[in-house]
Short mmCIF file of C-alpha atoms and ligand atoms in Angstrom, two decimals:
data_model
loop_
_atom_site.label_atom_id
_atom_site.label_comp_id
_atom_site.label_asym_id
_atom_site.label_seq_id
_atom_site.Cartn_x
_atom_site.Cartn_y
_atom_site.Cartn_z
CA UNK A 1 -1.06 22.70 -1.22
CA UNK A 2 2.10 22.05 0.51
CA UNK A 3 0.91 23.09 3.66
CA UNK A 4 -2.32 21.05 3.26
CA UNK A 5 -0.06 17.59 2.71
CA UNK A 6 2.08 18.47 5.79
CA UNK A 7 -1.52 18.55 7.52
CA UNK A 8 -2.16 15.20 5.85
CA UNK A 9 0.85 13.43 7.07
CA UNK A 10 0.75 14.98 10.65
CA UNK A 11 -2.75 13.69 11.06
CA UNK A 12 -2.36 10.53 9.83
CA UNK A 13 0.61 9.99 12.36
CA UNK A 14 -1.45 11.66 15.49
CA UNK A 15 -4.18 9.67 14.47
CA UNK A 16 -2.05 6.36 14.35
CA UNK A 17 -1.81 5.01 17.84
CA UNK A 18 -5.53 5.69 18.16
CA UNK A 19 -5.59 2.84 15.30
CA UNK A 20 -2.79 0.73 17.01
CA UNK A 21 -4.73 1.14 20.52
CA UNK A 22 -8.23 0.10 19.24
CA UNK A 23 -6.59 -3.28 18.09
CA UNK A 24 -7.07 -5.73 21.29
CA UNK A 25 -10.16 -4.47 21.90
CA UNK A 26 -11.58 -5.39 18.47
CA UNK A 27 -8.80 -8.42 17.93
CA UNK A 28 -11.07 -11.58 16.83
CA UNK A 29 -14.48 -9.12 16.53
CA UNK A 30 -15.88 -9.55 12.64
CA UNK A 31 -17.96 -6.26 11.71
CA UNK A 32 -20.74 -8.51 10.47
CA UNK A 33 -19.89 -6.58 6.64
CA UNK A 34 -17.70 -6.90 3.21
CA UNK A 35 -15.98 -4.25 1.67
CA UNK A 36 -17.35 -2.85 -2.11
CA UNK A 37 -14.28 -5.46 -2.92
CA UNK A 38 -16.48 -8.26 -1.28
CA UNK A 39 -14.05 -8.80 1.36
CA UNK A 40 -14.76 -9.33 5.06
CA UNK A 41 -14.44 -6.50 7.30
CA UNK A 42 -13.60 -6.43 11.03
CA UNK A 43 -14.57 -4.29 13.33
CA UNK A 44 -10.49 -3.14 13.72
CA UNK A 45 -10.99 -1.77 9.73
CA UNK A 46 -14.17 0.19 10.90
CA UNK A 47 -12.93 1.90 13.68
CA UNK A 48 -9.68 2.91 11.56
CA UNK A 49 -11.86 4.35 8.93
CA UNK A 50 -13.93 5.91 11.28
CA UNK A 51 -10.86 7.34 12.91
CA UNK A 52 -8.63 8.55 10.20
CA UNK A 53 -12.14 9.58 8.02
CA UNK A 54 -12.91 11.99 10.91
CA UNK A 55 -9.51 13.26 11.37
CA UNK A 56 -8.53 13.77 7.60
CA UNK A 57 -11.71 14.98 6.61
CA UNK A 58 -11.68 17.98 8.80
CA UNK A 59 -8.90 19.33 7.15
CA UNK A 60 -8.99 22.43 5.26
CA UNK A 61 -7.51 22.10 2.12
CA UNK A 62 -8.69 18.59 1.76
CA UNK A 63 -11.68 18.27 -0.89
CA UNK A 64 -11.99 14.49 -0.82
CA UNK A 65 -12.01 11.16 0.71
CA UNK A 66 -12.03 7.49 -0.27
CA UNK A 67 -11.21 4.72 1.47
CA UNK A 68 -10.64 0.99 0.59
CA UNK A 69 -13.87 0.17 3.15
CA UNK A 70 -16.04 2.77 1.59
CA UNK A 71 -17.92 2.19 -1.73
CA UNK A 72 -17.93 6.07 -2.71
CA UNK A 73 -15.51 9.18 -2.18
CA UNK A 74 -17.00 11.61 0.09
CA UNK A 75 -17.09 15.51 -0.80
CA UNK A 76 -15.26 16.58 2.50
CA UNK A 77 -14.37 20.34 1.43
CA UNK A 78 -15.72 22.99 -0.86
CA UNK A 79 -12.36 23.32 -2.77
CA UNK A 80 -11.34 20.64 -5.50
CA UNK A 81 -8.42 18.79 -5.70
CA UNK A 82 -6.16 20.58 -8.10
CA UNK A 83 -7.33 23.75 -7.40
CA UNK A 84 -5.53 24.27 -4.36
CA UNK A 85 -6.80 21.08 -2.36
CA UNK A 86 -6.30 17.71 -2.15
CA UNK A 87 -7.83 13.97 -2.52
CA UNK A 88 -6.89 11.64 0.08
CA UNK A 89 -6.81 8.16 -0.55
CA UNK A 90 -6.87 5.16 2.22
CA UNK A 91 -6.42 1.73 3.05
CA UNK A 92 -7.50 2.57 7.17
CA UNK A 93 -6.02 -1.29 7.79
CA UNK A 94 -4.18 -2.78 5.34
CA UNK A 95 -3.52 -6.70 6.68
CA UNK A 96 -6.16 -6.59 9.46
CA UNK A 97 -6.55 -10.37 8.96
CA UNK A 98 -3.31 -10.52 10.31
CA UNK A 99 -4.90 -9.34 14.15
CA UNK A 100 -5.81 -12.95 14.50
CA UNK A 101 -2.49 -14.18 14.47
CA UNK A 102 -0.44 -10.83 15.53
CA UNK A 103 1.26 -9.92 12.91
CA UNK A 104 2.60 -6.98 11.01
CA UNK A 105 -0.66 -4.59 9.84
CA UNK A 106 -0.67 -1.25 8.51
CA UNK A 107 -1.96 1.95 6.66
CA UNK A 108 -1.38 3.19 3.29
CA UNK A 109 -2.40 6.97 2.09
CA UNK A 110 -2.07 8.27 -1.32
CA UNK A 111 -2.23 12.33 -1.35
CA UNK A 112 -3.71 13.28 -5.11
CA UNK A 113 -3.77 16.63 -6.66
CA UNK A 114 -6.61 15.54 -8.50
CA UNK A 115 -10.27 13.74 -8.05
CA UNK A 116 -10.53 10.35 -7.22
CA UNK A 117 -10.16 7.57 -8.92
CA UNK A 118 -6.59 9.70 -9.54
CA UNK A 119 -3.65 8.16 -11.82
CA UNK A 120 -0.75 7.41 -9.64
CA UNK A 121 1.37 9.83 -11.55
CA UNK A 122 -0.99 12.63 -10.00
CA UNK A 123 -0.12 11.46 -6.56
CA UNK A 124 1.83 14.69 -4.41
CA UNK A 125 2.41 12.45 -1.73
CA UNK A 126 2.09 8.93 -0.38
CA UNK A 127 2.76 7.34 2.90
CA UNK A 128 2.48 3.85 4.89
CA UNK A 129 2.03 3.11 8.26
CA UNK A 130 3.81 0.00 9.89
CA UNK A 131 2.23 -1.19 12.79
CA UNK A 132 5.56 -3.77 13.76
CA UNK A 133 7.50 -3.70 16.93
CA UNK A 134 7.43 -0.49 16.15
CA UNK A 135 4.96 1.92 14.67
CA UNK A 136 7.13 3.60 12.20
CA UNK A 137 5.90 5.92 9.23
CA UNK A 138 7.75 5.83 5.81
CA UNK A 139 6.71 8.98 3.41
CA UNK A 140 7.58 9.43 -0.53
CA UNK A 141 7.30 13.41 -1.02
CA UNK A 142 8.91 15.62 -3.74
CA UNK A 143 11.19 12.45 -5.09
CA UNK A 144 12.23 11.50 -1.51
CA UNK A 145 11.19 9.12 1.15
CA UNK A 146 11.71 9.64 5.21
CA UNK A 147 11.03 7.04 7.61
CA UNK A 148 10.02 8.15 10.68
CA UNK A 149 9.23 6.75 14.17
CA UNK A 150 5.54 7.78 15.43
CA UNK A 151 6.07 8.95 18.83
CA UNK A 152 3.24 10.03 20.96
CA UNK A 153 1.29 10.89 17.69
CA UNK A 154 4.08 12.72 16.24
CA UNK A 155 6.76 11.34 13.19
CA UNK A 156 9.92 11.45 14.43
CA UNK A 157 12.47 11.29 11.21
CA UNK A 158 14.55 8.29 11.81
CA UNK A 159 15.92 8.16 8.47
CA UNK A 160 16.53 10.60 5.13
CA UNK A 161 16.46 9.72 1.48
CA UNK A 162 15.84 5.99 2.19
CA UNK A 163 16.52 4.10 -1.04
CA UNK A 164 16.35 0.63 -1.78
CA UNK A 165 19.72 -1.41 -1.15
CA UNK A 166 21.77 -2.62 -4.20
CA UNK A 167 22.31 -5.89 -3.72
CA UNK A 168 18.37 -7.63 -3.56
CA UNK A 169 17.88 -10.10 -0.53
CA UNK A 170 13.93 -11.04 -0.39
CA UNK A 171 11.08 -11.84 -1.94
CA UNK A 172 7.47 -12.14 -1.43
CA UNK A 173 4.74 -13.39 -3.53
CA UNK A 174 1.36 -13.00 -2.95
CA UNK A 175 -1.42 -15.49 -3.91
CA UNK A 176 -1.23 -19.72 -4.09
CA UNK A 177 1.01 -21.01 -6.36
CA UNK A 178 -1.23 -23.09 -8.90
CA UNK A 179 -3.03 -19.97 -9.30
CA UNK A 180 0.08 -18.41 -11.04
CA UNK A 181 -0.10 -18.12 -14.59
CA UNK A 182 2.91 -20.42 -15.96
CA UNK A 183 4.59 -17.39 -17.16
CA UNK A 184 5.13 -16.05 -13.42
CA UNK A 185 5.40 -19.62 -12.29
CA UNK A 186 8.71 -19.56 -14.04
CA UNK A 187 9.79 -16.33 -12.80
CA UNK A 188 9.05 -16.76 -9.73
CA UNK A 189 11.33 -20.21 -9.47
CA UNK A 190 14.38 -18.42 -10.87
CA UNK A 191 13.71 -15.76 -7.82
CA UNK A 192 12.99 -18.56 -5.44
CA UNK A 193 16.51 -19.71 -6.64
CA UNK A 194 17.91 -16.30 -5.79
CA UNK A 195 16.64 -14.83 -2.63
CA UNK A 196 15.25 -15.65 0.57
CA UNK A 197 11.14 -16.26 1.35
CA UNK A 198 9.65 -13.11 3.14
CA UNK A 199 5.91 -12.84 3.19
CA UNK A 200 3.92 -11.74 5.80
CA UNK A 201 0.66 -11.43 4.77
CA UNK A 202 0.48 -7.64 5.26
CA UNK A 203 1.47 -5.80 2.14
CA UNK A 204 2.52 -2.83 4.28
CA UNK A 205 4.88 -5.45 6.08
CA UNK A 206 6.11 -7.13 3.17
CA UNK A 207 7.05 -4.29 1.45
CA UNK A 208 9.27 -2.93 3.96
CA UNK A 209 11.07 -5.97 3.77
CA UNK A 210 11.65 -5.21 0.67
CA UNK A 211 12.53 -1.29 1.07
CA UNK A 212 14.80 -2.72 3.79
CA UNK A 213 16.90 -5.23 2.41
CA UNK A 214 16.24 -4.92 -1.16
CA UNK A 215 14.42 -7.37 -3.55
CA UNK A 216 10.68 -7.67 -4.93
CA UNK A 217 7.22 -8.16 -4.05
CA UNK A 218 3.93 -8.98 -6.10
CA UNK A 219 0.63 -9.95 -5.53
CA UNK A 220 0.53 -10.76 -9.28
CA UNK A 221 -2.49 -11.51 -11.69
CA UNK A 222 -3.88 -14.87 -11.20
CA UNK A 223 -5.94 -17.43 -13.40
CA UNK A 224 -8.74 -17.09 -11.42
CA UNK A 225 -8.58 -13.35 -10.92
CA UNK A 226 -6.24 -11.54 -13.85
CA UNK A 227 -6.00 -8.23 -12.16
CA UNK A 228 -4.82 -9.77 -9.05
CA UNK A 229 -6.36 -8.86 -5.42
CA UNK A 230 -4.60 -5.63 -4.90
CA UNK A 231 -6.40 -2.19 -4.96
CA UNK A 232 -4.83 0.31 -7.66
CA UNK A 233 -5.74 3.29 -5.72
CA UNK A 234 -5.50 2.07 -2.02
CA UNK A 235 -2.35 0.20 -2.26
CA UNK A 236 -0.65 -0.39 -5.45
CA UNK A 237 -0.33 3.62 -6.78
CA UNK A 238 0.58 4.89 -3.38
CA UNK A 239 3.23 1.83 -2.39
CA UNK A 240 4.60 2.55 -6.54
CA UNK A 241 5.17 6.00 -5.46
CA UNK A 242 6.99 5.26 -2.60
CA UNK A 243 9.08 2.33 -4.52
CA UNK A 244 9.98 4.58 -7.40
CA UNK A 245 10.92 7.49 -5.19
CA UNK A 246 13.32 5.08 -3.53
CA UNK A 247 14.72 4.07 -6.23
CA UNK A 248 13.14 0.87 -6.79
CA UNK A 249 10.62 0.54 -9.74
CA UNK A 250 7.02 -0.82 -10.22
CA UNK A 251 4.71 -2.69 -12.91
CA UNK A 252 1.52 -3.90 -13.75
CA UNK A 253 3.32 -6.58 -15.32
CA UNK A 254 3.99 -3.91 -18.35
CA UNK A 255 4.27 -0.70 -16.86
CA UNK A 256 4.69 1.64 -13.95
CA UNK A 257 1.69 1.51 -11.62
CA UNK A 258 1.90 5.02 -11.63
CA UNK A 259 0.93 5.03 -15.35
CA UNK A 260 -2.17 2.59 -15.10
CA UNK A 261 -5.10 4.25 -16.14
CA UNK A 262 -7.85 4.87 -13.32
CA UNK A 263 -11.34 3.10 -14.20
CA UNK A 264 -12.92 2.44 -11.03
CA UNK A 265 -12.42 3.97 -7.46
CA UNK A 266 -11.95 -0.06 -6.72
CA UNK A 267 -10.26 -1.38 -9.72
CA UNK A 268 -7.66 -4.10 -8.85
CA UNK A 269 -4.23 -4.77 -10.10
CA UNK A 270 -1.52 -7.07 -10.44
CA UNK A 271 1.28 -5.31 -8.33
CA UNK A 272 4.87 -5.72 -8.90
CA UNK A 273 7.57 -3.85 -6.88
CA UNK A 274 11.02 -3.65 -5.76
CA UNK A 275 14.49 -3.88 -7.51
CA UNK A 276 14.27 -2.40 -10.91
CA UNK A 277 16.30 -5.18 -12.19
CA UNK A 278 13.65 -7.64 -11.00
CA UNK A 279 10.67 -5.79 -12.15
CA UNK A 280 12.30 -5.53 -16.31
CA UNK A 281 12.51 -9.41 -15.65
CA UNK A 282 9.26 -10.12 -14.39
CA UNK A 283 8.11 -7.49 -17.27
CA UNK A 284 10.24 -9.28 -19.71
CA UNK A 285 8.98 -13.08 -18.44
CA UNK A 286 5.34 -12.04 -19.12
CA UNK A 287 5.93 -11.07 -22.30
CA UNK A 288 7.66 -14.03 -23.47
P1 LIG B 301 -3.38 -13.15 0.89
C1 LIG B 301 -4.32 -7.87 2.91
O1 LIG B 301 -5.59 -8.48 2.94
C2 LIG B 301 -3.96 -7.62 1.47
O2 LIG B 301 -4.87 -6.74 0.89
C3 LIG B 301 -2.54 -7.08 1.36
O3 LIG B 301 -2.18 -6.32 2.44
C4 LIG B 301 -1.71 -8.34 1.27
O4 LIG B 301 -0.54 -8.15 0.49
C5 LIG B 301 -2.65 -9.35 0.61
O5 LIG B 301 -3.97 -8.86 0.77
C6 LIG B 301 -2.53 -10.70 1.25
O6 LIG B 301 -3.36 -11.58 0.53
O7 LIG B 301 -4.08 -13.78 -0.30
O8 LIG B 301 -1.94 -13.60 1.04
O9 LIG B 301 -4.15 -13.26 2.18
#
């Protein structure tokens, strides 16, 4: 299996600034479709899916694929994850709203030893691409994560055993404030109080803030939508990996996204990540 999630993470960087390149071209271009979560899709998330579904799916060793703009996963090998292969979950574009104003996008790619929907603890692997000033790759494997710089297709270690730093700087918090329940309302001014405002609008981007200089984000639950906006299997269990491996921790607002029981190949969650310090108080907040 090892050599199958080495394929995994090779592909998805070679197939990277095929993504990156295909952006200008398809920059204000609306694919005319929603996702199964009901959200508008551009023609930048088709042709990543497109891309990265016929890359990763040729891969021996890889059983199956889902994908945040796909309703279904799709059979892609004879093996089954567990046995051998692998399930390969994707966000292709994670942020693409942000083409319209040029900011940070990027990919997220949990690696599952077993079928999808998969629990985050059953994750072997997890990765994000950042497509910033620089289209770097960061990778939680084996209780470690590497950043690397993608280079002509290939990941270029830049940096071993990242964890997250000690002393918390930023914050970012998804979703509009009256929407908060009161509960994170409160929490949310003492952290306002604390750190400084970073949020970007990407979670891939936003997140590495927070990797980077230590601190939290959430895209929390919200009065009009109480398991948040964020994707368990396309972005929260594969960003908690990554978290937890550096250190950091993650909640659902009252325990590890890792531990949140898959339901639906779609299900959403509140997501909660970064310092552990902050998570037990946002955990300890909602409980009140
Ligand atoms: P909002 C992008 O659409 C996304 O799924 C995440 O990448 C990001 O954290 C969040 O939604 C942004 O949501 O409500 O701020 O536009």
């Amino acid at each position: 299996m090892s050599d199958t999630v080495d394929d995994v993470l090779e592909t998805v960087a070679a197939v990277a600034p095929d993504v990156r390149g295909g952006l200008p071209g398809r920059r204000l271009t609306e694919a005319g479709v929603e996702n199964p979560s009901g959200e508008s899709v551009t023609a930048a998330d088709v042709h990543a899916d497109e891309l990265f579904f016929e890359a990763l799916g040729a891969i021996d060793g890889v059983a199956e694929f889902a994908s945040e703009e796909r309703e279904a996963v799709v059979d892609t090998g004879d093996g089954a994850p567990g046995e051998g292969d692998v399930a390969v979950a994707i966000d292709p574009l994670d942020g693409s709203s942000n083409l319209a104003s040029n900011n940070a996008m990027g990919t997220i790619v949990g690696i599952a030893d077993e079928s999808l929907p998969a629990a985050g603890e059953s994750l072997v692997a997890a990765a994000y691409v950042l497509y910033g000033p620089i289209t770097t790759m960061t990778v939680a494997r084996e209780g470690t994560v590497t950043t690397s710089v993608i280079d002509g297709g290939e990941a270029r270690a830049v940096e071993e055993d990242v964890s997250l730093p000690d002393d918390p700087v930023v914050y970012g918090f998804g979703g509009r404030v009256p929407e908060w329940p009161d509960a994170f309302r409160e929490y949310a001014r003492e952290v306002e109080s604390e750190l400084k405002l970073r949020y970007g609008g990407a979670m891939v981007g936003d997140v590495n803030q927070v990797l980077s200089y230590g601190g939290i984000f959430a895209y929390p639950a919200l009065e009009s939508a109480p398991n948040g906006k964020l994707r368990l299997q396309f972005e929260g269990a594969p960003i908690a990996k990554i978290i937890e491996a550096a250190g950091g921790a993650s909640s659902d607002g009252e325990q590890s996204l890792l531990s949140v029981e898959p339901t639906d190949l779609h299900q959403r969650v509140p997501v909660h990540v970064g310092n552990e310090a902050y998570v037990e108080r946002l955990e300890a907040a909602l409980a009140d």
